[in-house]
Coordinates of C-alpha atoms and ligand atoms in Angstrom, one line a residue:
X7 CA 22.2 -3.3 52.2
X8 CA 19.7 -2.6 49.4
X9 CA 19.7 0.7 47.2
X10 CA 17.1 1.3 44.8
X11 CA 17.5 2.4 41.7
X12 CA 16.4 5.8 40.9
X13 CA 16.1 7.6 37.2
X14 CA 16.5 11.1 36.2
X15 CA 12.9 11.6 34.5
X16 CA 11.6 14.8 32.6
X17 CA 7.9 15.1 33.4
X18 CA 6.4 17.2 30.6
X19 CA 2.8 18.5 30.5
X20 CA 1.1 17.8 26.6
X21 CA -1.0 20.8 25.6
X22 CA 1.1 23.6 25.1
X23 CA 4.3 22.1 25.1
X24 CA 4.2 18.9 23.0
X25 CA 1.5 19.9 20.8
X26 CA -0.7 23.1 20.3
X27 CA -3.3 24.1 22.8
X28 CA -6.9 23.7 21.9
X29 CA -9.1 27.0 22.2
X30 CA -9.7 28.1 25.3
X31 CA -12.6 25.6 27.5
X32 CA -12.5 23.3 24.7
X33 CA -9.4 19.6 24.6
X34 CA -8.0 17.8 22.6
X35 CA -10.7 15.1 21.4
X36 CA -9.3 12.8 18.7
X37 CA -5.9 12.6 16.6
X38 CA -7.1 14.9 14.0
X39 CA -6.9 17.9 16.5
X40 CA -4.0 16.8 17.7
X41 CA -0.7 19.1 16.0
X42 CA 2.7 18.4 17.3
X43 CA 4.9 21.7 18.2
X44 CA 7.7 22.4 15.9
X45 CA 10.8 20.1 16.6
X46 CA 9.2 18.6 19.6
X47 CA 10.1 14.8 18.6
X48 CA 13.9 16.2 17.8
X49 CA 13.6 17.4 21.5
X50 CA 12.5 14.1 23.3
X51 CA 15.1 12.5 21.1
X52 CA 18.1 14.1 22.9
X53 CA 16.0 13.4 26.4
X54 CA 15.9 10.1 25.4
X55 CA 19.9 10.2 24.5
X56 CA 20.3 11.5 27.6
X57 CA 18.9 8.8 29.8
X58 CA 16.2 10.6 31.0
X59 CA 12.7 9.1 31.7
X60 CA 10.1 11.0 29.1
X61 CA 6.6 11.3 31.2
X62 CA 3.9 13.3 30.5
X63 CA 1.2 14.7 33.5
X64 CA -1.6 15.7 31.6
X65 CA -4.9 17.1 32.8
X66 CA -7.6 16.0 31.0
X67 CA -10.8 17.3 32.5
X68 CA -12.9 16.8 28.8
X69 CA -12.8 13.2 30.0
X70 CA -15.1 14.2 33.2
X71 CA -17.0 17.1 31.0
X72 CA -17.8 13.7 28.3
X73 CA -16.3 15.4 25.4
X74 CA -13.9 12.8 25.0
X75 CA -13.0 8.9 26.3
X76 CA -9.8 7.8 28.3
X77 CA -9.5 5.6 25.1
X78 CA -9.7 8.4 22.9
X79 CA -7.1 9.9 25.4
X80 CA -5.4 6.5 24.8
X81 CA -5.5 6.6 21.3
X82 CA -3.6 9.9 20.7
X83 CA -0.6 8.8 23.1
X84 CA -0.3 5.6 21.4
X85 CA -0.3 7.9 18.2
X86 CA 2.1 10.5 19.6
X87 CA 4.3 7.5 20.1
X88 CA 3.9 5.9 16.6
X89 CA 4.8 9.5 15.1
X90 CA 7.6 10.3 17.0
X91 CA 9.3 6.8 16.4
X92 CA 10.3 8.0 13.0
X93 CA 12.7 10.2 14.9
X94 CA 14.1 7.8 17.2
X95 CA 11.9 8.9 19.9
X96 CA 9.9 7.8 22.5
X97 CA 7.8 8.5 25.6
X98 CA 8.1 6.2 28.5
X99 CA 4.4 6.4 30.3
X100 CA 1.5 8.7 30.2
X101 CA -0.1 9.7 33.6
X102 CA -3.3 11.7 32.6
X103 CA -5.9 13.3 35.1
X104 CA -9.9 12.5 33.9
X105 CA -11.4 14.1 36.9
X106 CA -13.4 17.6 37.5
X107 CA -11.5 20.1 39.3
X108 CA -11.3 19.8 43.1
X109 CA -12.4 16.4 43.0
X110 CA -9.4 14.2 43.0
X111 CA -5.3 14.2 44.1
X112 CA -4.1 14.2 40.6
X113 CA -5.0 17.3 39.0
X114 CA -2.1 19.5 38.8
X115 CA -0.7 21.3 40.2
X116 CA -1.6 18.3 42.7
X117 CA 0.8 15.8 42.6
X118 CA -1.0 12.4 42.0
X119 CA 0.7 12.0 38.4
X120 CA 4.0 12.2 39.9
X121 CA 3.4 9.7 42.9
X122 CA 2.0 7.2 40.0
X123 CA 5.1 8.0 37.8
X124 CA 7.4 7.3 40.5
X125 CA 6.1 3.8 41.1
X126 CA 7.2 2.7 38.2
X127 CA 10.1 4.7 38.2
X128 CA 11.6 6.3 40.8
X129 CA 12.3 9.5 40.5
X130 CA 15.7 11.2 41.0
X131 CA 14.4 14.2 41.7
X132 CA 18.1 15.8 41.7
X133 CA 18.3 15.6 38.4
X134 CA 14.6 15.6 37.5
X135 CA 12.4 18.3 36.0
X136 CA 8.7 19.3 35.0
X137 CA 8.3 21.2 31.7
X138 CA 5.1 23.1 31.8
X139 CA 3.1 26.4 29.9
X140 CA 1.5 26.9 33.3
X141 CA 1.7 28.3 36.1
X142 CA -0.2 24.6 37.7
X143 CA 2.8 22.8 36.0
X144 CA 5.3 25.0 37.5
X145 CA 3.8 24.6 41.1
X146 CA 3.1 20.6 41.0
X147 CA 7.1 20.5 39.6
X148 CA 7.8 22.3 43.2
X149 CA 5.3 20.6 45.5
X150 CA 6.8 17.0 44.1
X151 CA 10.6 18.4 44.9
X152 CA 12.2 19.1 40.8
X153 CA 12.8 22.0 39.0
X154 CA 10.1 23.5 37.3
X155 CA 11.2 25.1 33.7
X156 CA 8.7 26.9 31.6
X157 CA 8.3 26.4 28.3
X158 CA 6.6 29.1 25.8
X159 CA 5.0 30.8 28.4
X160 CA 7.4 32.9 31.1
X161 CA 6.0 32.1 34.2
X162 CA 8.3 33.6 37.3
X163 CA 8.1 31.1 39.9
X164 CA 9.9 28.7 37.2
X165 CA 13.5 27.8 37.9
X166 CA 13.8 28.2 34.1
X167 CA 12.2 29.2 31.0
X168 CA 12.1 28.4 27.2
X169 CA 10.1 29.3 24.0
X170 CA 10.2 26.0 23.5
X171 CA 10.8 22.1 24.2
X172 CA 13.8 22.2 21.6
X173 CA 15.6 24.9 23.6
X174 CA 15.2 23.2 26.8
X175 CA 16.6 19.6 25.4
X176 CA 20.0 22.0 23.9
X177 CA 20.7 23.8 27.4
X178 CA 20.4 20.2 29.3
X179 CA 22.3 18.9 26.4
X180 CA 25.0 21.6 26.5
X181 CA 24.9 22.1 30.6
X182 CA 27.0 18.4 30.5
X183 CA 27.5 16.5 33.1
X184 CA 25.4 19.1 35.8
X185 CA 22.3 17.5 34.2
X186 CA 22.5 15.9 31.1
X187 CA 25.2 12.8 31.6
X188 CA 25.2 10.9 34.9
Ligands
LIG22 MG1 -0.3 22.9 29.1
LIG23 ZN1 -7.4 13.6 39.0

């Protein structure tokens, strides 16, 4: 008899929860637009503490518009990673969706991310959640089987909801061994 391991993983959306929005129809393009959320790499720190799995599901549609390159996409995450190392933290994977709307499986609130996530690791989806400002976020969390909490926008279908990633990390710090310690 075989089991497989599983991991408890906090899928988090980027734009709106990690770092701040860009105006509305226009992305992220390069590092220098790029701003980091107060206390966000504090947050992922106590994820990381945790044991949990840090993944983002970003949609990235300014890849299929040509604003921007899945290198340039690339290049930010490896930077996200480089800054928030200084903090002691770190994101396991990036799953990002270049595609027009209505033209693949992995725009959220799809669920194609998650299904690529949870090759490489899969997912205890028990003690899993998706962090999201949308309502797409909230719904692809659901349709994959997790708790959806939303974060600095209060959406109603979420299970939960925070003004932001720091207050999320302290309640699944502080809710012990229900889903912070297992
Ligand atoms: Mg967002
Ligand atoms: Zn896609």
């Amino acid at each position: 008899m075989s089991t497989i391991k599983t991991f408890k993983v906090i899928f988090l959306d980027r734009d709106g929860v990690i770092n701040k929005k860009a105006p509305e129809g226009d992305y992220i393009k390069n590092w220098e637009e790029f701003h980091f959320l107060e206390k966000v790499p504090e947050a992922i720190h106590i994820f990381n503490d945790l044991g949990f799995k840090i993944v983002v599901v970003s949609n990235q549609r300014g890849i299929a518009k040509r604003l921007m390159t899945m290198s340039d996409v690339n290049y930010i995450h490896e930077q996200i990673n480089k800054q928030i190392s200084a903090y002691k933290a770190h994101i396991d994977a990036f799953f990002v969706c270049p595609h027009e709307k209505g033209t693949c499986h992995c725009r959220k609130p799809e669920i194609g991310l998650f299904l690529q996530a949870a090759k490489l690791f899969p997912v205890d989806k028990l003690h899993s959640f998706m962090m999201g400002d949308s309502i797409t976020d909230i719904e692809a969390g659901h349709k994959f089987g997790i708790k959806s909490v939303a974060i600095g926008n209060f959406l109603k279908k979420a299970d939960f909801y925070f003004p932001d990633l720091y207050q999320a990390a302290k309640y699944i710090m502080n809710s012990g061994s229900s889903y912070g310690n297992h």
